[in-house]
Tab-separated table of C-alpha atoms in Angstrom:
chain	number	residue	atom	x	y	z
A	961	ASP	CA	0.000	0.000	0.000
A	962	GLY	CA	1.207	3.509	-0.812
A	963	GLY	CA	1.536	5.961	1.995
A	964	ILE	CA	3.666	7.841	4.478
A	965	THR	CA	5.270	6.200	7.475
A	966	GLN	CA	6.438	8.157	10.480
A	967	SER	CA	8.432	6.632	13.276
A	968	PRO	CA	8.482	6.400	16.156
A	969	LYS	CA	4.910	7.120	17.220
A	970	TYR	CA	6.069	8.325	20.641
A	971	LEU	CA	9.469	9.799	21.471
A	972	PHE	CA	10.950	11.086	24.684
A	973	ARG	CA	13.841	13.526	24.771
A	974	LYS	CA	16.023	14.610	27.625
A	975	GLU	CA	17.065	18.222	27.988
A	976	GLY	CA	19.998	19.018	25.700
A	977	GLN	CA	19.564	16.025	23.424
A	978	ASN	CA	19.101	15.976	19.676
A	979	VAL	CA	16.490	13.553	18.388
A	980	THR	CA	15.586	12.547	14.837
A	981	LEU	CA	12.092	11.810	13.577
A	982	SER	CA	11.778	9.557	10.568
A	983	CYS	CA	9.478	10.088	7.590
A	984	GLU	CA	9.338	7.781	4.565
A	985	GLN	CA	6.946	7.862	1.595
A	986	ASN	CA	6.384	5.450	-1.287
A	987	LEU	CA	3.972	7.664	-3.233
A	988	ASN	CA	6.675	8.991	-5.570
A	989	HIS	CA	5.816	12.542	-4.511
A	990	ASP	CA	8.314	15.293	-5.176
A	991	ALA	CA	7.432	17.451	-2.181
A	992	MET	CA	7.648	16.610	1.497
A	993	TYR	CA	6.821	18.700	4.554
A	994	TRP	CA	7.182	18.806	8.323
A	995	TYR	CA	4.531	20.443	10.494
A	996	ARG	CA	4.336	21.039	14.185
A	997	GLN	CA	0.958	20.890	15.917
A	998	ASP	CA	0.285	22.362	19.347
A	999	PRO	CA	-3.144	22.401	21.007
A	1000	GLY	CA	-5.301	25.177	19.599
A	1001	GLN	CA	-2.651	26.383	17.121
A	1002	GLY	CA	-3.348	24.377	14.015
A	1003	LEU	CA	-0.434	23.293	11.834
A	1004	ARG	CA	2.758	25.302	11.595
A	1005	LEU	CA	5.234	24.592	8.806
A	1006	ILE	CA	8.773	23.791	9.941
A	1007	TYR	CA	10.561	22.834	6.702
A	1008	TYR	CA	9.611	21.682	3.244
A	1009	SER	CA	11.406	20.166	0.299
A	1010	GLN	CA	10.331	20.239	-3.338
A	1011	ILE	CA	13.192	18.194	-4.738
A	1012	VAL	CA	16.007	15.960	-3.580
A	1013	ASN	CA	18.970	17.797	-2.032
A	1014	ASP	CA	16.986	21.005	-1.619
A	1015	PHE	CA	14.763	22.287	1.194
A	1016	GLN	CA	13.390	25.572	2.489
A	1017	LYS	CA	12.612	26.936	5.922
A	1018	GLY	CA	9.008	27.261	6.909
A	1019	ASP	CA	7.529	29.547	9.515
A	1020	ILE	CA	9.174	28.011	12.599
A	1021	ALA	CA	12.479	26.470	11.443
A	1022	GLU	CA	14.634	27.638	14.356
A	1023	GLY	CA	15.943	24.714	16.394
A	1024	TYR	CA	15.201	22.154	13.675
A	1025	SER	CA	17.174	20.679	10.798
A	1026	VAL	CA	16.306	18.408	7.872
A	1027	SER	CA	17.926	16.546	5.003
A	1028	ARG	CA	16.602	15.239	1.707
A	1029	GLU	CA	19.158	12.816	0.328
A	1030	LYS	CA	16.538	10.502	-1.191
A	1031	LYS	CA	13.157	11.238	-2.712
A	1032	GLU	CA	11.488	8.831	-0.312
A	1033	SER	CA	12.945	10.143	2.923
A	1034	PHE	CA	12.780	13.457	4.804
A	1035	PRO	CA	14.036	13.097	8.399
A	1036	LEU	CA	13.639	15.907	10.915
A	1037	THR	CA	16.138	16.542	13.703
A	1038	VAL	CA	14.972	18.430	16.737
A	1039	THR	CA	18.108	20.006	18.146
A	1040	SER	CA	18.928	21.145	21.652
A	1041	ALA	CA	18.431	24.706	20.392
A	1042	GLN	CA	14.686	24.108	20.214
A	1043	LYS	CA	13.625	25.267	23.649
A	1044	ASN	CA	10.075	23.994	23.633
A	1045	PRO	CA	10.021	20.817	21.526
A	1046	THR	CA	7.105	19.035	23.166
A	1047	ALA	CA	4.495	18.767	20.404
A	1048	PHE	CA	2.874	16.527	17.814
A	1049	TYR	CA	4.907	16.385	14.600
A	1050	LEU	CA	3.345	15.586	11.251
A	1051	CYS	CA	5.071	14.705	8.008
A	1052	ALA	CA	3.307	15.048	4.654
A	1053	SER	CA	3.989	14.724	0.954
A	1054	SER	CA	2.315	15.987	-2.190
A	1055	ILE	CA	2.583	16.623	-5.888
A	1056	GLU	CA	2.496	20.202	-7.158
A	1057	GLN	CA	-0.862	21.868	-6.419
A	1058	GLY	CA	-2.112	18.574	-5.066
A	1059	GLU	CA	-3.517	17.488	-1.762
A	1060	ALA	CA	-1.162	16.567	1.041
A	1061	PHE	CA	-0.901	13.017	2.298
A	1062	PHE	CA	-0.063	12.813	5.975
A	1063	GLY	CA	1.674	10.302	8.185
A	1064	GLN	CA	0.238	9.252	11.541
A	1065	GLY	CA	2.439	11.630	13.485
A	1066	THR	CA	5.109	11.477	16.173
A	1067	ARG	CA	4.409	12.771	19.654
A	1068	LEU	CA	7.580	14.176	21.174
A	1069	THR	CA	7.827	14.811	24.884
A	1070	VAL	CA	10.684	16.379	26.802
A	1071	VAL	CA	11.427	14.594	30.077
B	170	ALA	CA	-0.222	37.199	1.662
B	171	GLN	CA	-2.594	34.319	1.492
B	172	SER	CA	-4.620	33.311	4.491
B	173	VAL	CA	-7.339	30.914	5.537
B	174	THR	CA	-9.810	31.815	8.253
B	175	GLN	CA	-11.987	29.238	9.940
B	176	LEU	CA	-14.781	30.850	11.906
B	177	GLY	CA	-15.240	29.167	15.252
B	178	SER	CA	-12.561	27.090	16.926
B	179	HIS	CA	-15.284	24.849	18.366
B	180	VAL	CA	-18.666	23.868	16.951
B	181	SER	CA	-21.192	21.691	18.759
B	182	VAL	CA	-24.187	20.018	17.109
B	183	SER	CA	-26.680	17.358	18.077
B	184	GLU	CA	-26.631	13.988	16.387
B	185	GLY	CA	-28.760	14.203	13.266
B	186	ALA	CA	-28.449	17.975	12.954
B	187	LEU	CA	-26.849	19.923	10.133
B	188	VAL	CA	-23.087	20.404	10.299
B	189	LEU	CA	-21.743	23.730	8.981
B	190	LEU	CA	-18.065	24.564	9.312
B	191	ARG	CA	-17.051	27.916	7.870
B	192	CYS	CA	-13.942	28.727	5.874
B	193	ASN	CA	-12.919	31.952	4.134
B	194	TYR	CA	-9.752	32.366	2.157
B	195	SER	CA	-7.765	35.080	0.484
B	196	SER	CA	-6.026	34.429	-2.798
B	197	SER	CA	-5.043	36.550	-5.759
B	198	VAL	CA	-5.629	33.735	-8.233
B	199	PRO	CA	-8.201	30.948	-8.438
B	200	PRO	CA	-7.132	28.626	-5.679
B	201	TYR	CA	-7.156	24.944	-5.025
B	202	LEU	CA	-9.064	24.390	-1.778
B	203	PHE	CA	-9.178	21.437	0.574
B	204	TRP	CA	-10.897	20.188	3.693
B	205	TYR	CA	-9.101	17.699	5.923
B	206	VAL	CA	-10.245	15.801	9.007
B	207	GLN	CA	-8.083	14.779	11.961
B	208	TYR	CA	-9.047	12.254	14.607
B	209	PRO	CA	-7.209	12.303	17.951
B	210	ASN	CA	-3.537	11.372	17.771
B	211	GLN	CA	-3.683	10.745	14.028
B	212	GLY	CA	-2.596	12.485	10.864
B	213	LEU	CA	-4.899	14.478	8.610
B	214	GLN	CA	-7.073	12.797	5.984
B	215	LEU	CA	-8.453	14.484	2.898
B	216	LEU	CA	-12.234	14.966	2.977
B	217	LEU	CA	-12.616	16.769	-0.333
B	218	LYS	CA	-10.912	19.177	-2.711
B	219	TYR	CA	-11.896	21.938	-5.132
B	220	THR	CA	-9.812	22.276	-8.276
B	221	SER	CA	-11.874	24.699	-10.415
B	222	ALA	CA	-14.290	22.162	-11.839
B	223	ALA	CA	-17.750	21.987	-10.211
B	224	THR	CA	-18.328	24.540	-7.476
B	225	LEU	CA	-20.156	22.001	-5.306
B	226	VAL	CA	-17.716	19.346	-4.253
B	227	LYS	CA	-18.727	16.054	-2.683
B	228	GLY	CA	-16.361	14.254	-0.380
B	229	ILE	CA	-16.182	11.225	1.820
B	230	ASN	CA	-18.477	10.402	4.743
B	231	GLY	CA	-21.364	12.488	3.339
B	232	PHE	CA	-19.560	15.849	3.509
B	233	GLU	CA	-19.703	18.452	0.790
B	234	ALA	CA	-18.443	21.992	0.285
B	235	GLU	CA	-19.422	24.831	-2.017
B	236	PHE	CA	-16.913	27.209	-3.559
B	237	LYS	CA	-18.288	30.757	-3.680
B	238	LYS	CA	-15.864	33.085	-5.394
B	239	SER	CA	-17.887	36.223	-4.647
B	240	GLU	CA	-17.761	35.463	-0.935
B	241	THR	CA	-14.271	33.874	-0.998
B	242	SER	CA	-15.765	31.048	0.996
B	243	PHE	CA	-15.545	27.271	1.008
B	244	HIS	CA	-17.863	26.147	3.804
B	245	LEU	CA	-18.140	22.469	4.716
B	246	THR	CA	-21.555	20.916	5.325
B	247	LYS	CA	-23.151	17.602	6.173
B	248	PRO	CA	-26.930	17.228	6.359
B	249	SER	CA	-27.021	14.932	9.380
B	250	ALA	CA	-24.259	14.657	11.975
B	251	HIS	CA	-23.147	11.301	13.295
B	252	MET	CA	-21.233	10.659	16.490
B	253	SER	CA	-18.292	9.434	14.427
B	254	ASP	CA	-17.967	12.905	12.837
B	255	ALA	CA	-16.522	14.289	16.058
B	256	ALA	CA	-13.013	15.385	15.086
B	257	GLU	CA	-10.977	18.435	14.107
B	258	TYR	CA	-11.448	19.860	10.638
B	259	PHE	CA	-8.963	21.949	8.695
B	260	CYS	CA	-9.555	24.108	5.642
B	261	ALA	CA	-6.541	24.672	3.381
B	262	VAL	CA	-5.578	26.545	0.228
B	263	THR	CA	-2.639	26.116	-2.094
B	264	ASP	CA	-0.091	28.888	-2.228
B	265	ASP	CA	-1.007	31.333	-4.991
B	266	THR	CA	2.635	31.750	-5.958
B	267	GLY	CA	2.429	28.286	-7.419
B	268	GLY	CA	4.472	25.327	-6.408
B	269	PHE	CA	3.824	23.052	-3.526
B	270	LYS	CA	3.021	24.993	-0.366
B	271	THR	CA	-0.354	24.710	1.332
B	272	ILE	CA	-1.770	27.209	3.801
B	273	PHE	CA	-3.877	25.678	6.604
B	274	GLY	CA	-6.546	27.268	8.718
B	275	ALA	CA	-6.375	27.039	12.504
B	276	GLY	CA	-8.902	24.224	12.606
B	277	THR	CA	-12.413	23.754	13.988
B	278	ARG	CA	-13.155	21.079	16.519
B	279	LEU	CA	-16.576	19.497	15.978
B	280	PHE	CA	-18.446	18.059	18.946
B	281	VAL	CA	-21.504	15.846	18.360
B	282	LYS	CA	-24.000	15.463	21.196
B	283	ALA	CA	-26.175	12.394	21.558
């Protein structure tokens, strides 16, 4: 089945640690996205990529980093510079002007 | 800059009643418009999309939306609410500069009372 797979579903991070969230798609979509979701704030765009080896900052990129070495994969690293990382993270992919297909999300909690 | 406004962060209806979730957008060119649904602790699923064909768009689970250019609106409706419709709903519009970006509204949480 085609789709987007995010892992892990739940992730716990200690203060000062970097953690990486995985996102893989087998839809052959060019574009991939990372969103952060906090209660009552909708979706906020962190980074997006329209093509392999290229990506752009979204609205809240500070404290995050990404890579796009393969079309299928778009991992997100939450660095220690992100002071309030506890949130629900959603990965998505799309074709140009098309609807976004979302993964099931990763819930990150700082402990 | 483009924007999407969803009127009402929370909407409550009785089971069997009409569901109306409001969405207004701003765009300098004819947009592509979407409604998504999100159940707790899950990703978003596409309900329906408008891509400049028919102005009344039918989606899954009995939902439909009407594109009204004069009102810059794309409201979501369902004639009869079911308990399983309780979820958060997001309206979205594609970026009018072209390309891949999508602008999401803040979301409306729908409560369905028995």
